[in-house]
Coordinates of C-alpha atoms (C1' of nucleotides) in Angstrom, one line a residue:
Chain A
X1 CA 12.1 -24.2 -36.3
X2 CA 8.8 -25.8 -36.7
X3 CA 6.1 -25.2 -34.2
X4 CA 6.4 -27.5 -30.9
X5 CA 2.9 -29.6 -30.4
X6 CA 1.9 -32.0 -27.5
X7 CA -0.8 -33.7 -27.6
X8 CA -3.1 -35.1 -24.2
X9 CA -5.0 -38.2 -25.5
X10 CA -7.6 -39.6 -22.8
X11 CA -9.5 -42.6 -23.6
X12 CA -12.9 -42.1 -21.7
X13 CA -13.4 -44.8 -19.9
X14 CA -13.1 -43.6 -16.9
X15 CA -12.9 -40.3 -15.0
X16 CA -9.8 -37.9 -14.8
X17 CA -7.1 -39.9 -12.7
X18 CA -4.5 -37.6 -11.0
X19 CA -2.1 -39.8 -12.8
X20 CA -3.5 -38.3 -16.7
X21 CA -4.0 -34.9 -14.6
X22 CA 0.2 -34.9 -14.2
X23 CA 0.8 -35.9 -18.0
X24 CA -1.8 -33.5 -19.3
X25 CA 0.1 -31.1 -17.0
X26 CA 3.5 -31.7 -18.4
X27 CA 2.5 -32.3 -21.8
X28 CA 0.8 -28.3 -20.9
X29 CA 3.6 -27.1 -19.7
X30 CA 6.0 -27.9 -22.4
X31 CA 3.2 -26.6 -25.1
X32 CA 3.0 -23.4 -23.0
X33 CA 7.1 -23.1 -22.4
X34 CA 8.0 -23.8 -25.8
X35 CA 5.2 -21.6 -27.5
X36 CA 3.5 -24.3 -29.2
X37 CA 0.4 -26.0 -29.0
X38 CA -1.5 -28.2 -26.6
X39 CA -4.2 -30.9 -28.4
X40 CA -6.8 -32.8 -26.6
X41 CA -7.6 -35.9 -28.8
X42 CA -10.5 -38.4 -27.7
X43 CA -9.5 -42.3 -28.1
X44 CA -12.2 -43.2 -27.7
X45 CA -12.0 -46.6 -29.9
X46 CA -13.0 -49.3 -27.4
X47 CA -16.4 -49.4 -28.1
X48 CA -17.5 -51.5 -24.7
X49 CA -15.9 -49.3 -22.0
X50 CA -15.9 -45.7 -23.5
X51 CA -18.9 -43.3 -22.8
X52 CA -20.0 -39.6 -23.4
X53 CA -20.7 -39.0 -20.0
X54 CA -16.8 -39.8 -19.0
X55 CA -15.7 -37.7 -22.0
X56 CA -17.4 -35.0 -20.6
X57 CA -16.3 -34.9 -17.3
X58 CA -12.8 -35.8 -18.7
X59 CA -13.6 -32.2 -20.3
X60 CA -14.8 -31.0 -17.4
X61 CA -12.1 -32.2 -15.1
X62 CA -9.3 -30.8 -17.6
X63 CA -10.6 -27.1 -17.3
X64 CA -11.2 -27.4 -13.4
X65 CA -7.4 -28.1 -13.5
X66 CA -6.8 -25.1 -15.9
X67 CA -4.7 -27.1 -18.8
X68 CA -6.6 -25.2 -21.7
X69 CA -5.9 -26.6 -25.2
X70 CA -6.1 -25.1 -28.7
X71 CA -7.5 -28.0 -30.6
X72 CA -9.8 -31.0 -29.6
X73 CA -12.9 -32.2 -29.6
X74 CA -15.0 -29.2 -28.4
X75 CA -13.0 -26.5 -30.0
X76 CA -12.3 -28.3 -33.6
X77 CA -8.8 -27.3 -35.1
X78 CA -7.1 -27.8 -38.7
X79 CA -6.4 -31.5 -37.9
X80 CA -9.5 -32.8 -36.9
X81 CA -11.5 -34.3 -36.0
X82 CA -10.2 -34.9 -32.6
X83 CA -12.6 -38.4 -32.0
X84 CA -10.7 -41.4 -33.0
X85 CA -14.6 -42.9 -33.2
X86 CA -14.9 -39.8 -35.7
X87 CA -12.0 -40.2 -37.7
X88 CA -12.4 -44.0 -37.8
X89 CA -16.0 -43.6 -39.9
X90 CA -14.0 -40.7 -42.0
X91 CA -11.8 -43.5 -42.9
X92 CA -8.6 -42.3 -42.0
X93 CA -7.1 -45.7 -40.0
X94 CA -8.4 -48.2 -42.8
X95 CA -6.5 -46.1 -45.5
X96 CA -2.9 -46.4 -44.5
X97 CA -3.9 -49.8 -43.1
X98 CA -4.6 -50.7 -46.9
X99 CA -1.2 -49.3 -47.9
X100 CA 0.5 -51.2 -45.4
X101 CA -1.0 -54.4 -46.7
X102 CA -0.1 -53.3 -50.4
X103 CA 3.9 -52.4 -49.5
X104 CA 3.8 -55.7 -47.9
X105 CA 4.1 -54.8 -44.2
X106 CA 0.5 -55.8 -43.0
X107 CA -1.8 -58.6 -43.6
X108 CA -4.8 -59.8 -43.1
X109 CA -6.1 -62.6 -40.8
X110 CA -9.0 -64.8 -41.1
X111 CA -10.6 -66.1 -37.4
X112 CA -12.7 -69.2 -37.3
X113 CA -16.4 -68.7 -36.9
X114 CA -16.7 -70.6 -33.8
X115 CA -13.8 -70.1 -32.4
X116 CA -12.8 -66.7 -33.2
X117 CA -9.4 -66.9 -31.4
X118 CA -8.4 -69.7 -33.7
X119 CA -6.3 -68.2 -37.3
X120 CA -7.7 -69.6 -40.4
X121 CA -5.2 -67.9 -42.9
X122 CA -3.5 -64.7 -43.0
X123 CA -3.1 -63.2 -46.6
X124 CA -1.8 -59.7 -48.5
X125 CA -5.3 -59.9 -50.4
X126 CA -8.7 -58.8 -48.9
X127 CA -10.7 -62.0 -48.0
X128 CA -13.4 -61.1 -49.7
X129 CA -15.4 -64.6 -49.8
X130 CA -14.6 -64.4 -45.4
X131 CA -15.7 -61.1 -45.2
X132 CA -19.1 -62.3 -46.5
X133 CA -19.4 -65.4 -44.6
X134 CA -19.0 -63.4 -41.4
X135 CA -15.4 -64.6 -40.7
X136 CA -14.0 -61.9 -38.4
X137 CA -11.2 -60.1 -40.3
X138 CA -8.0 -58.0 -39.0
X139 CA -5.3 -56.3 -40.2
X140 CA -2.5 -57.0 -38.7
X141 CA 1.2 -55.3 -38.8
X142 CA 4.2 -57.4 -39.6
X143 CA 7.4 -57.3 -37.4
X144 CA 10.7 -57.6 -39.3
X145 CA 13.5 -59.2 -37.6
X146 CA 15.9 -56.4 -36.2
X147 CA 16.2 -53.9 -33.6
X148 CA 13.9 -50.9 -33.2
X149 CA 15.5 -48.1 -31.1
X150 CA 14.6 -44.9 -29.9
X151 CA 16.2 -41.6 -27.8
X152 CA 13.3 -41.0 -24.5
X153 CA 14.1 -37.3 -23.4
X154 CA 14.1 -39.1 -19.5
X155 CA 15.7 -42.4 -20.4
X156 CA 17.9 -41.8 -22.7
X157 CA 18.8 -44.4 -26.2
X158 CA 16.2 -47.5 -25.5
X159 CA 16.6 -50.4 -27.9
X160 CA 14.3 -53.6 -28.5
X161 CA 15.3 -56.7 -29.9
X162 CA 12.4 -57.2 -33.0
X163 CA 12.2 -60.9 -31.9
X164 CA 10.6 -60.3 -28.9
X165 CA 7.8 -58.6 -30.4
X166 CA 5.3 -60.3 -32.1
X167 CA 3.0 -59.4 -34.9
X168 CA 0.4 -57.5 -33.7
X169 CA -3.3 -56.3 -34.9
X170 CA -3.8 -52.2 -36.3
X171 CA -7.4 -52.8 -37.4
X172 CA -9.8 -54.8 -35.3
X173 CA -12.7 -57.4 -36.6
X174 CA -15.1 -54.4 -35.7
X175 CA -13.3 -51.9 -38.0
X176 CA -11.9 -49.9 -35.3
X177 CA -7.9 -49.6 -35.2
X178 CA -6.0 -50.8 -31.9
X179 CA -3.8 -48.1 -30.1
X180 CA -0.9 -48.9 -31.0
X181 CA -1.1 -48.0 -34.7
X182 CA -3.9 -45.6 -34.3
X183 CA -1.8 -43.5 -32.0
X184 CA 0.9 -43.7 -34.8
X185 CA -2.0 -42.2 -37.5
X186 CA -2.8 -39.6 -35.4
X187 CA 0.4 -38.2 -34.1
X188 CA 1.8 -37.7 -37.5
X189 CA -0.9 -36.6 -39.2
X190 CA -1.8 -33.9 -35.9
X191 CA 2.1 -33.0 -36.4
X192 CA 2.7 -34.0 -33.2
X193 CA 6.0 -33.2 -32.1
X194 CA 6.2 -34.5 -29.0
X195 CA 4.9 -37.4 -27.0
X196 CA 5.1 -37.0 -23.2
X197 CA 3.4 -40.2 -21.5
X198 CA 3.0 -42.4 -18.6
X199 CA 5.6 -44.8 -18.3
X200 CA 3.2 -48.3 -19.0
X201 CA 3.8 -47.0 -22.7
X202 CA 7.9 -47.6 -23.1
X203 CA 7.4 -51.3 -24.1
X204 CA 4.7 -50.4 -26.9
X205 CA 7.1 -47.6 -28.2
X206 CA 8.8 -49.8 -30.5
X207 CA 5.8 -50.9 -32.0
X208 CA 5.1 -47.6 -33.1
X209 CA 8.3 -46.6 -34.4
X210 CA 7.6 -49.6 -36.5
X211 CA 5.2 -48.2 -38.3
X212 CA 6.1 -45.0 -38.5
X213 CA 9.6 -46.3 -40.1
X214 CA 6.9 -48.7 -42.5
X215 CA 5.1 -45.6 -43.4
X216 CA 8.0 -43.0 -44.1
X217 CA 7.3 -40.7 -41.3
X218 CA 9.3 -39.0 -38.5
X219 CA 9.3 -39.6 -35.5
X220 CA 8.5 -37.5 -32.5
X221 CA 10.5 -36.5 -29.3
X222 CA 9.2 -39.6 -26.2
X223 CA 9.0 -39.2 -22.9
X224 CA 7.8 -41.7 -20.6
X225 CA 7.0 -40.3 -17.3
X226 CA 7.0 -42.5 -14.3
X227 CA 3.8 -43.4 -12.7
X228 CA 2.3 -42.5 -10.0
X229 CA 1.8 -44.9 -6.8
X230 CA -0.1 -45.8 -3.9
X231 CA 1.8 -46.0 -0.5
X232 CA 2.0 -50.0 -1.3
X233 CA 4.1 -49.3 -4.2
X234 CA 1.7 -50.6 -6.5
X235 CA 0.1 -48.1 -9.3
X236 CA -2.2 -45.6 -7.7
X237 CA -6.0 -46.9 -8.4
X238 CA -9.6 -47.2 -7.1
X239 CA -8.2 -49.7 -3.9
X240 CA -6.0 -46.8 -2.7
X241 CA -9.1 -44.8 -2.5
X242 CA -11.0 -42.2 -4.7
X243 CA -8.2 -41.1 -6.8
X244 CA -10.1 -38.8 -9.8
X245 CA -9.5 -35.4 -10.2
X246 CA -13.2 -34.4 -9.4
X247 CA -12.4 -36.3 -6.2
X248 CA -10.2 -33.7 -4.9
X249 CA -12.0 -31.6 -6.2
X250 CA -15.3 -32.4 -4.4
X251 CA -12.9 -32.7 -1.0
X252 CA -12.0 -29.1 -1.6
X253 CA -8.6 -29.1 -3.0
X254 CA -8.0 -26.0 -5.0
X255 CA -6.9 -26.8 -8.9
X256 CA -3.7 -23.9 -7.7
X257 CA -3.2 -26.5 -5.1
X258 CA -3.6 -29.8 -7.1
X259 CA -1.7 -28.9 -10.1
X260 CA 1.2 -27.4 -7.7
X261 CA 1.4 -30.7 -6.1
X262 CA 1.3 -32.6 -9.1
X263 CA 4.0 -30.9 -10.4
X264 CA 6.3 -31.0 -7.0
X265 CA 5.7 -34.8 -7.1
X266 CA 8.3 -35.4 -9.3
X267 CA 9.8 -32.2 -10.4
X268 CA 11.5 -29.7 -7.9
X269 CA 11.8 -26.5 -9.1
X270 CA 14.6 -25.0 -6.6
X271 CA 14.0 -25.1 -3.2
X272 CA 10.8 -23.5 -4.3
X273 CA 7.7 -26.1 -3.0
X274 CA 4.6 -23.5 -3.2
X275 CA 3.6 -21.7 -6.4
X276 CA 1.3 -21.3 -9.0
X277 CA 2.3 -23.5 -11.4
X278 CA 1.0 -21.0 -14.3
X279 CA 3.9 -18.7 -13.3
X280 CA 6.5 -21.9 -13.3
X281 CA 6.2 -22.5 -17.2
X282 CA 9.4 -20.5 -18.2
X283 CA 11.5 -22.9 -15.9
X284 CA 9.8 -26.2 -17.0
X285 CA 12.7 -28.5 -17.9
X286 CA 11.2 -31.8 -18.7
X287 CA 14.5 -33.8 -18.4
X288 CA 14.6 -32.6 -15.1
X289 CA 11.4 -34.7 -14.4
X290 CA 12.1 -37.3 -11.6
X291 CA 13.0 -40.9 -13.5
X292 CA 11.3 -42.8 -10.7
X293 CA 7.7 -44.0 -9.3
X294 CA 6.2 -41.8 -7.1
X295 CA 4.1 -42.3 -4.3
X296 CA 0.7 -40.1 -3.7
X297 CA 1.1 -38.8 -0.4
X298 CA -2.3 -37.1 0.7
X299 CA -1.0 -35.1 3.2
X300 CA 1.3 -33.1 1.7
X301 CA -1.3 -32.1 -0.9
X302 CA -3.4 -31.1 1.4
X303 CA -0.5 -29.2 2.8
X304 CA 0.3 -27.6 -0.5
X305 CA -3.5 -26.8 -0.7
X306 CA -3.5 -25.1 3.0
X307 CA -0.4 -22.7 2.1
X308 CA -2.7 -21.7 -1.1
X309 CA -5.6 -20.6 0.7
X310 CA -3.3 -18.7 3.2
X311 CA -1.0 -17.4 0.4
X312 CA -3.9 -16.0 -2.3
X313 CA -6.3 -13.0 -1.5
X314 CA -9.4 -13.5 0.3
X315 CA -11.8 -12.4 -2.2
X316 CA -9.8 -14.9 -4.6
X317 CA -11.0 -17.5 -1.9
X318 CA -14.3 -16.6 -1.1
X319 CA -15.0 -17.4 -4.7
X320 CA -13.0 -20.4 -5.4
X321 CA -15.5 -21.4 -1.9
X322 CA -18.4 -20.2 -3.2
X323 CA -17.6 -22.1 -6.7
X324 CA -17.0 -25.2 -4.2
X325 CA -20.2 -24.7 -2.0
X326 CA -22.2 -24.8 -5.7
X327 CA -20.0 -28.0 -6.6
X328 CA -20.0 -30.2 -3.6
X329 CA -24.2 -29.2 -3.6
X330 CA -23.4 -27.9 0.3
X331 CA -26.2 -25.5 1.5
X332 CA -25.1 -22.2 0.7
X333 CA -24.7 -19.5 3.2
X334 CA -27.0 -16.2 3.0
X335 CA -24.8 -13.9 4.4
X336 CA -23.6 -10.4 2.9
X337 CA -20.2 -10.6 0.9
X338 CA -18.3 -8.4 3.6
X339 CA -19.2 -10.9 6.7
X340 CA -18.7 -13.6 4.3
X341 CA -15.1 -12.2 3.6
X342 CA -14.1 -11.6 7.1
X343 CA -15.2 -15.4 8.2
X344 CA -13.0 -16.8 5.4
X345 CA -9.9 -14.1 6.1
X346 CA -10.2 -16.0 10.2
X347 CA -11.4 -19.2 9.0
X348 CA -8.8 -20.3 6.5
X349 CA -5.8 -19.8 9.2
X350 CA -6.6 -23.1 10.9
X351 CA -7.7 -25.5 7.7
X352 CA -6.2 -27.0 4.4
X353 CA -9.2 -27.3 2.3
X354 CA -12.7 -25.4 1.4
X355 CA -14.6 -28.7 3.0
X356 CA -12.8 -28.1 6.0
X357 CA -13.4 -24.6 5.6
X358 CA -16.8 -25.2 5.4
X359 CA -17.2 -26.7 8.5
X360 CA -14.9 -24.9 10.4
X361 CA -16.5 -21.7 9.0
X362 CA -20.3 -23.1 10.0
X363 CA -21.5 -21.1 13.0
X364 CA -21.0 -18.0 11.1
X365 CA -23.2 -18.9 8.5
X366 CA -26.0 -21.2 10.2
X367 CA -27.8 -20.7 13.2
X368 CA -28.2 -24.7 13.5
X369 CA -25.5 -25.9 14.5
X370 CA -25.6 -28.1 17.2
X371 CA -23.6 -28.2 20.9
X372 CA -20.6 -30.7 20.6
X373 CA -21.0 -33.2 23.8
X374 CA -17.9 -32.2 25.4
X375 CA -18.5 -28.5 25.7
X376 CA -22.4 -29.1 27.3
X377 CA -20.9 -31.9 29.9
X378 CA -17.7 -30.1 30.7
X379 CA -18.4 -26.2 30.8
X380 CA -22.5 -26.0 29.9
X381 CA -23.6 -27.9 32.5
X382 CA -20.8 -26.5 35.1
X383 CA -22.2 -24.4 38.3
X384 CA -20.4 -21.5 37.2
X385 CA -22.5 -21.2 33.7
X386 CA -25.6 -19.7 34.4
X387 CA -24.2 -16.9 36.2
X388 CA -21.5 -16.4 33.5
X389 CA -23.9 -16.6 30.5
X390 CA -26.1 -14.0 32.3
X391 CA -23.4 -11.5 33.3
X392 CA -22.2 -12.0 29.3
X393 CA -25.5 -11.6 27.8
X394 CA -25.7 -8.2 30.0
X395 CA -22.2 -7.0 29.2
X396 CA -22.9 -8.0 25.5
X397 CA -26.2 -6.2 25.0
X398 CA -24.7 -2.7 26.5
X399 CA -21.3 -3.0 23.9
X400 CA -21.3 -0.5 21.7
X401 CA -17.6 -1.1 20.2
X402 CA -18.0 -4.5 18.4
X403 CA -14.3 -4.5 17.0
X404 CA -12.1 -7.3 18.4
X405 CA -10.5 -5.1 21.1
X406 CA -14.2 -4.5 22.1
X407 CA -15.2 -7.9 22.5
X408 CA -11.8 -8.8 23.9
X409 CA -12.2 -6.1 26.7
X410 CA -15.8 -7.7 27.5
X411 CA -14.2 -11.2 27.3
X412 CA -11.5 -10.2 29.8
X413 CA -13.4 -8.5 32.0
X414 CA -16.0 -11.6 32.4
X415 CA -12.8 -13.5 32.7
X416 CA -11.9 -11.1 35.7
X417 CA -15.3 -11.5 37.7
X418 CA -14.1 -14.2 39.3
X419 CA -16.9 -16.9 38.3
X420 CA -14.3 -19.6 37.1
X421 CA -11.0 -19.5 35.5
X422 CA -10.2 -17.5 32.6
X423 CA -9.8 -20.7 30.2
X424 CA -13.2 -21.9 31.4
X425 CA -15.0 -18.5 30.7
X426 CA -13.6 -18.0 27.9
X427 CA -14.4 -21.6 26.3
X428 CA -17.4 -21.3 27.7
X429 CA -18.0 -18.2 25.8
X430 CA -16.7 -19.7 22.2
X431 CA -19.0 -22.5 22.9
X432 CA -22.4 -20.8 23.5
X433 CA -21.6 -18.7 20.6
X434 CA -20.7 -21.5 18.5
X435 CA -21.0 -24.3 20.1
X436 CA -17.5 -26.0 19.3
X437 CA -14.5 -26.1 21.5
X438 CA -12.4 -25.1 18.8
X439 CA -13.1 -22.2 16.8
X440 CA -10.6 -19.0 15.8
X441 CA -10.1 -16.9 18.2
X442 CA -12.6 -15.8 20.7
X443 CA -12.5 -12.4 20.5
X444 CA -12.4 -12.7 16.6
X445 CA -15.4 -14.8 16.5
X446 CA -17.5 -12.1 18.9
X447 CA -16.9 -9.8 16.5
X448 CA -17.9 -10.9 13.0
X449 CA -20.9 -12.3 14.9
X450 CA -22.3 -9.0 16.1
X451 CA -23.9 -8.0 18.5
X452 CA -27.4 -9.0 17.4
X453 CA -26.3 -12.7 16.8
X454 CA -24.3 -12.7 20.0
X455 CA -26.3 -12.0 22.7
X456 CA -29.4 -13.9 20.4
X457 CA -27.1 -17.4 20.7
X458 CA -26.3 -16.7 24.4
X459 CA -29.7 -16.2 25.6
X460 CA -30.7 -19.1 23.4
X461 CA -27.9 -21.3 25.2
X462 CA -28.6 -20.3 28.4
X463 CA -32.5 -21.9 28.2
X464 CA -30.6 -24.8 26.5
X465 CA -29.2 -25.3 29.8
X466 CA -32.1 -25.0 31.7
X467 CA -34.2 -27.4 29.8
X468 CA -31.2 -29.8 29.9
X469 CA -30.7 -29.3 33.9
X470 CA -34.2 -30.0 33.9
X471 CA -34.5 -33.2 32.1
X472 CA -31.2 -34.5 34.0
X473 CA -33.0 -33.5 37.2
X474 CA -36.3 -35.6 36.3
X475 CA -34.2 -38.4 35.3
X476 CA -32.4 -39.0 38.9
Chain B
rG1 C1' 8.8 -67.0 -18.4
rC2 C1' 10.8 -63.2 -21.9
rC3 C1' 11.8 -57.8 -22.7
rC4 C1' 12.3 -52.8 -20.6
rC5 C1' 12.7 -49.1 -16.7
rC6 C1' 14.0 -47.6 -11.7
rA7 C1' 16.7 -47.4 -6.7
rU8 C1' 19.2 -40.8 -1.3
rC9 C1' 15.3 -40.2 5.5
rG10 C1' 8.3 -43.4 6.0
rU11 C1' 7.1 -39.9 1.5
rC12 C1' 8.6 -36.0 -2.4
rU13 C1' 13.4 -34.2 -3.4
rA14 C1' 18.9 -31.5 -3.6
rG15 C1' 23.3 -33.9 -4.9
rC16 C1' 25.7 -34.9 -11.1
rG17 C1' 34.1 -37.6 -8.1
rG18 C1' 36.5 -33.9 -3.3
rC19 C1' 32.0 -28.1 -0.9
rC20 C1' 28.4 -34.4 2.2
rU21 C1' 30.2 -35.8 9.6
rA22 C1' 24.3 -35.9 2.8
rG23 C1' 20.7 -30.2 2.4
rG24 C1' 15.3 -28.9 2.1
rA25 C1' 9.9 -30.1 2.4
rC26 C1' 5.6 -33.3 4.1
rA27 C1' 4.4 -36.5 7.9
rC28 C1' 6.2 -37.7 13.0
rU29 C1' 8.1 -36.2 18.1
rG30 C1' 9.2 -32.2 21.6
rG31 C1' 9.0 -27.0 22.8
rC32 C1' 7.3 -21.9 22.1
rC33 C1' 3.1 -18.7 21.3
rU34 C1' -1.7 -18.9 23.7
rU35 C1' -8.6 -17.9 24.9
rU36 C1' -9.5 -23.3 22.1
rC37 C1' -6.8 -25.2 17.7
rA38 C1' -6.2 -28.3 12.7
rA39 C1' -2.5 -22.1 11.8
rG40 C1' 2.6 -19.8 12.9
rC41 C1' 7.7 -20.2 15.0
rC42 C1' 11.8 -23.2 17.0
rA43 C1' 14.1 -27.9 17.9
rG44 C1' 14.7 -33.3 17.2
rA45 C1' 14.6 -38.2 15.3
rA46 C1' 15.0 -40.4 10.5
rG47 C1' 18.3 -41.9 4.5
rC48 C1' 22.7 -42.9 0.2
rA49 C1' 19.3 -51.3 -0.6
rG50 C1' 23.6 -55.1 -0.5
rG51 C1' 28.2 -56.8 -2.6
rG52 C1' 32.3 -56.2 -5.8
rG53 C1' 35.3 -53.0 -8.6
rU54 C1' 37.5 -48.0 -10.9
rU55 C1' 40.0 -43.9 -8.3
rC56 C1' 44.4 -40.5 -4.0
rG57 C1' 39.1 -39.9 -3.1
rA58 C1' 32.4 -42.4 -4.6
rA59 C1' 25.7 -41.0 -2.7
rU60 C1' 27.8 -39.6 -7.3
rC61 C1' 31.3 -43.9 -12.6
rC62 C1' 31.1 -49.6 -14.0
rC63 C1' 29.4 -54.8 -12.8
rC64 C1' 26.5 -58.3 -10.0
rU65 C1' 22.7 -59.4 -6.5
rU66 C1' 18.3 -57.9 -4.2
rG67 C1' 14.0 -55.0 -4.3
rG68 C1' 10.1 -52.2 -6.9
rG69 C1' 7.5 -50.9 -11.4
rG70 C1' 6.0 -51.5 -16.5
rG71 C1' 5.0 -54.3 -21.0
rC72 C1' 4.3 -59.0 -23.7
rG73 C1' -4.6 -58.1 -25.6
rC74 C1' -9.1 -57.7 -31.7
rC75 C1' -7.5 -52.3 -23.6
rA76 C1' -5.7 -47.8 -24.0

RNA sequence: GCCCCCAUCGUCUAGCGGCCUAGGACACUGGCCUUUCAAGCCAGAAGCAGGGGUUCGAAUCCCCUUGGGGGCGCCA
């Protein structure tokens, strides 16, 4: 049997949508379960929207997610190039174009000069004398009357009435061809064995079978995956938010976690809803794919994404943060990689993604953060504070045993002096230290600190109060 | 308008004629744990779009209606 290849075919017009991320990931999986080969091709033929800089992060986006391919545009390959701008100055479109026009299944069509919608004539011979006038010329393929039908691995046998498709163009007045055909070009002559695609593609199917029936060629294995939705039901775009790839990336969404979801929205491997998708290829069916929209539900990605960074080893995390910190261009934390290692091991328990991480994880690594209003009003600012904070910055600087059964035994033991309740000591505590509410555990927290930074913060907290008792006492 | 696709809790799904008084997960609600909590554990509420058939029997098969989506570009 000949070699299985899928091909992912981005125009770059735009930035990675999760919607591309999910075929690329199929098309990826199938290449990767069927020990073929995954292509990345560039169509990059609409002059007016496409860009290098969206190419790029298309690139970009498409390694982040961890879909590696074996030929495209960066890496080259024996079909190349992988640039429909590329192959369209090599020539490639405008020479079976030609042939079409000589067997009789294409023709060209003259455009008025002023108005360039209007037809002038449409002939099987190049209008030369046009062409020279500045008549804007295209080739344009010829529909036959008949029915054009074709098996989708999700759909099943599709067929399409001929008559309700009209001629359409291959080759535009600017020399570049149109999708429709070049997509046709480039499948077959890539040896593209398969086409997984989004769904907005069945009705443009037959089209293509079209020509490849014109030109002799076979035809490869469809699948039209469903798209993906907003919670309005209509295709998920820009109004239901930022929906790119480097989006959830920059809101500190693992790739493990993206791709997992992606692949769960639509696909249910067993009961099975958390795994690394890398491990899930052997088992990738793609008739079992879901036949039906789906609708993006934020939440339960970032769920997926939370069970990741509880699930994979800490020092796994504490690089896929530090890679994240360097990405989303946060200030990075100058802290030895053992203290960093033990904030992320407590951190990560309470959050679903590396932003949250990062600001959950903040007092550890910055000695600016600021007191949140509720814990100066209700516990700073109590009677019972000073007294507290002085009896803790006394018990702290004689503790020798910084392990979390040290700093609990100080904690309770402040708690058992009697100078409030134990919840009101002990948020007090997490407070001064950190000066949130919520934080992990108390004891926990103590510990990682030190006692250096410990006793440092609550002395510093304790003049806090002063100065602030101070000012309210001026004011009234 | 014409053509095509789709239809199980709010969402993602299991189900492929009897195992279904429909299972799981997210979200939601309540409880537990407890030093806070966004983590964990337990419990609950919530669904086969509607109508016809076929059949001893239908979420599962067929038809219609309704609803949703896609396409009909010198966009991809």
């Amino acid at each position: 049997m000949s070699e299985v290849r899928l091909r992912f075919a981005p125009s770059p017009t735009g930035y990675l949508h999760v919607g591309g991320a999910r075929t690329a990931l199929f098309n990826w999986l199938y290449a990767r379960r069927m020990d073929g080969k995954f292509i990345l091709r560039i169509e990059d033929t609409d002059l007016q929207r496409s860009t290098k800089e969206y190419e790029q992060a298309i690139l970009d986006a498409l390694k982040w997610c961890g879909l590696d391919w074996d030929e495209g545009p960066d890496v080259g390959g024996p079909y190349g190039p992988y640039r429909q701008s590329e192959r369209t100055k090599a020539g490639i479109y405008s020479e079976y174009a030609k042939k079409l026009v000589e067997m009789g299944r294409a023709y060209y069509t003259v455009y008025d000069k002023i108005d360039r919608k209007k037809e002038l004539l449409r002939t099987f011979d190049f209008p030369k004398d046009y062409v020279d006038q500045g008549h804007d010329v295209t080739i344009n393929f010829k529909v036959q009357e008949g029915k054009t039908r074709f098996y989708d691995l999700l759909k099943g046998e599709l067929e399409f009435d001929n008559s309700t498709i009209g001629d359409f163009v291959m080759i535009k007045s600017d020399g570049f061809p149109t999708y429709n055909y070049a997509v046709v070009i480039d499948d077959h002559l890539m040896r593209i064995t398969h086409v997984f695609r989004g769904e907005d593609h069945v009705s443009n199917t037959p089209k293509q079978i079209m020509i490849y029936e014109a030109l002799g060629w076979d035809i490869p294995q469809f699948m039209h995956i469903p798209l993906i939705l907003g919670f309005d039901r209509t295709p998920l775009s820009k109004r239901h938010g930022a929906t790119s790839v480097e989006h959830f990336r920059r809101i500190g969404i693992l790739s493990k976690g993206l791709m997992n979801y992606l692949a769960l929205l639509g696909w249910s491997v067993g009961e099975e809803e958390i795994f690394d998708v890398k491990e899930k290829v052997k088992q990738f069916n793609p008739s079992t794919i879901s036949n039906k929209g789906v609708i993006f539900d934020p939440s339960k990605l970032e769920w997926v994404n939370g069970k990741h960074m509880r699930l994979m080893n800490v020092e796994e995390l504490l690089e896929e943060f530090n890679d994240w910190i360097n990405f989303a261009g946060k200030k990075v934390p100058q802290v030895e990689r053992p203290y960093a290692l033990r904030v992320v091991q407590v951190c990560r328990e309470k959050v679903n993604t590396l932003a949250q991480l990062y600001e959950f994880a903040y007092p550890f690594f910055f000695d600016d953060y600021s007191f949140e209003e509720q814990f100066v009003s209700e516990y700073l600012l109590s009677p019972f504070a000073e007294e507290l904070l002085k009896k803790a910055i006394d018990m702290f600087n004689n503790l020798e045993d910084w392990s979390v059964m040290g700093t609990e035994k100080v904690c309770r033991e402040l708690a058992g002096l009697g100078i409030a309740s134990k919840n009101k000591v002990f948020q007090t505590l997490r407070g001064a230290v950190t000066g949130r509410l919520v934080t992990p555990g108390l004891f926990e927290t103590l510990s990682i600190l030190g006692k250096q930074k410990t006793t440092e913060r609550l002395t510093r907290t304790l003049e806090y109060r002063s100065t602030k008792i101070r000012e309210r006492t001026a004011q009234t």
